[in-house]
Amino acid sequence: MPHARQRWLVPLEPLFPLLVIGAVGTVMRWGVAKYQKYENFGKPKRWSVDRWDRRMMERDSRLTGNVNFQRAEIEAPQAFLTNSAWELERPFM
């Protein structure tokens, strides 16, 4: 009696749910990246921010009102004279 050739059947039932899960994950990843870019006014998301970057972001915030904008002018605006990073203290006199 000859042996019948056994076929390996691929189960098709889990393929559609896996495809849906992959598509939803891809769309969510794309959406989060677009939202982060929108939130930073078209610039990519910041990563590996150190102390210097935080200080520059604070400076930009005081100069322009937003941490994502920068100024290239030589002189600061007039409002920057009273907009200091130092906390105001009252002397003990």
CSV table of C-alpha atoms in Angstrom, one decimal:
chain,number,residue,atom,x,y,z
A,1,MET,CA,0.0,0.0,0.0
A,2,PRO,CA,1.6,3.3,-1.1
A,3,HIS,CA,1.9,6.1,1.4
A,4,ALA,CA,-0.4,9.0,0.7
A,5,ARG,CA,1.4,12.3,0.5
A,6,GLN,CA,0.4,14.4,3.5
A,7,ARG,CA,-0.2,18.0,2.9
A,8,TRP,CA,0.5,20.7,5.5
A,9,LEU,CA,-2.5,23.0,5.6
A,10,VAL,CA,-2.0,26.6,6.7
A,11,PRO,CA,-4.7,27.6,9.1
A,12,LEU,CA,-6.3,30.7,7.6
A,13,GLU,CA,-8.4,31.7,10.6
A,14,PRO,CA,-5.7,33.6,12.6
A,15,LEU,CA,-4.3,35.5,9.5
A,16,PHE,CA,-7.1,38.1,9.3
A,17,PRO,CA,-7.0,39.1,13.1
A,18,LEU,CA,-3.2,39.3,12.9
A,19,LEU,CA,-3.4,41.5,9.9
A,20,VAL,CA,-5.9,43.8,11.7
A,21,ILE,CA,-3.7,44.0,14.8
A,22,GLY,CA,-0.7,44.8,12.6
A,23,ALA,CA,-2.6,47.5,10.7
A,24,VAL,CA,-3.9,49.1,13.9
A,25,GLY,CA,-0.4,49.1,15.4
A,26,THR,CA,1.0,50.7,12.3
A,27,VAL,CA,-1.7,53.4,12.1
A,28,MET,CA,-1.3,54.2,15.8
A,29,ARG,CA,2.5,54.5,15.4
A,30,TRP,CA,2.1,56.8,12.4
A,31,GLY,CA,-0.6,58.9,14.2
A,32,VAL,CA,1.5,59.4,17.3
A,33,ALA,CA,4.5,60.5,15.3
A,34,LYS,CA,2.4,63.0,13.3
A,35,TYR,CA,0.8,64.4,16.5
A,36,GLN,CA,4.2,64.8,18.1
A,37,LYS,CA,5.5,66.6,15.0
A,38,TYR,CA,2.4,68.8,15.0
A,39,GLU,CA,2.9,69.5,18.7
A,40,ASN,CA,6.4,70.7,18.0
A,41,PHE,CA,5.4,72.9,15.1
A,42,GLY,CA,6.8,70.6,12.4
A,43,LYS,CA,10.0,69.8,14.2
A,44,PRO,CA,10.8,66.2,15.2
A,45,LYS,CA,10.3,65.1,18.8
A,46,ARG,CA,13.2,65.9,21.1
A,47,TRP,CA,15.2,63.0,22.6
A,48,SER,CA,18.2,62.8,24.9
A,49,VAL,CA,17.6,66.3,26.4
A,50,ASP,CA,20.3,67.3,28.7
A,51,ARG,CA,20.8,70.2,31.1
A,52,TRP,CA,22.1,72.6,28.4
A,53,ASP,CA,19.1,71.8,26.2
A,54,ARG,CA,16.7,72.5,29.0
A,55,ARG,CA,18.4,75.8,29.7
A,56,MET,CA,18.1,76.8,26.0
A,57,MET,CA,14.5,75.7,26.0
A,58,GLU,CA,13.8,77.9,29.0
A,59,ARG,CA,15.7,80.8,27.3
A,60,ASP,CA,13.6,80.3,24.1
A,61,SER,CA,10.5,80.2,26.2
A,62,ARG,CA,11.3,83.5,27.9
A,63,LEU,CA,12.3,85.1,24.6
A,64,THR,CA,9.4,84.0,22.4
A,65,GLY,CA,6.8,82.5,24.8
A,66,ASN,CA,7.3,79.0,23.4
A,67,VAL,CA,10.1,76.4,23.9
A,68,ASN,CA,10.0,75.4,20.2
A,69,PHE,CA,10.7,78.8,18.7
A,70,GLN,CA,14.0,80.5,18.6
A,71,ARG,CA,15.2,84.0,17.8
A,72,ALA,CA,18.2,85.0,15.7
A,73,GLU,CA,18.2,88.7,16.3
A,74,ILE,CA,21.2,90.3,17.9
A,75,GLU,CA,19.3,92.2,20.5
A,76,ALA,CA,16.6,90.8,22.8
A,77,PRO,CA,13.1,92.3,22.8
A,78,GLN,CA,12.3,95.0,25.3
A,79,ALA,CA,10.2,92.7,27.4
A,80,PHE,CA,13.2,90.4,28.0
A,81,LEU,CA,14.8,93.0,30.3
A,82,THR,CA,12.3,92.3,33.1
A,83,ASN,CA,11.7,88.6,32.2
A,84,SER,CA,14.4,87.0,34.3
A,85,ALA,CA,15.0,83.4,35.2
A,86,TRP,CA,16.0,84.4,38.7
A,87,GLU,CA,13.3,84.2,41.3
A,88,LEU,CA,12.5,87.5,42.9
A,89,GLU,CA,13.3,87.7,46.6
A,90,ARG,CA,12.3,90.2,49.2
A,91,PRO,CA,15.2,91.4,51.3
A,92,PHE,CA,15.0,90.8,55.0
A,93,MET,CA,15.5,94.4,56.2
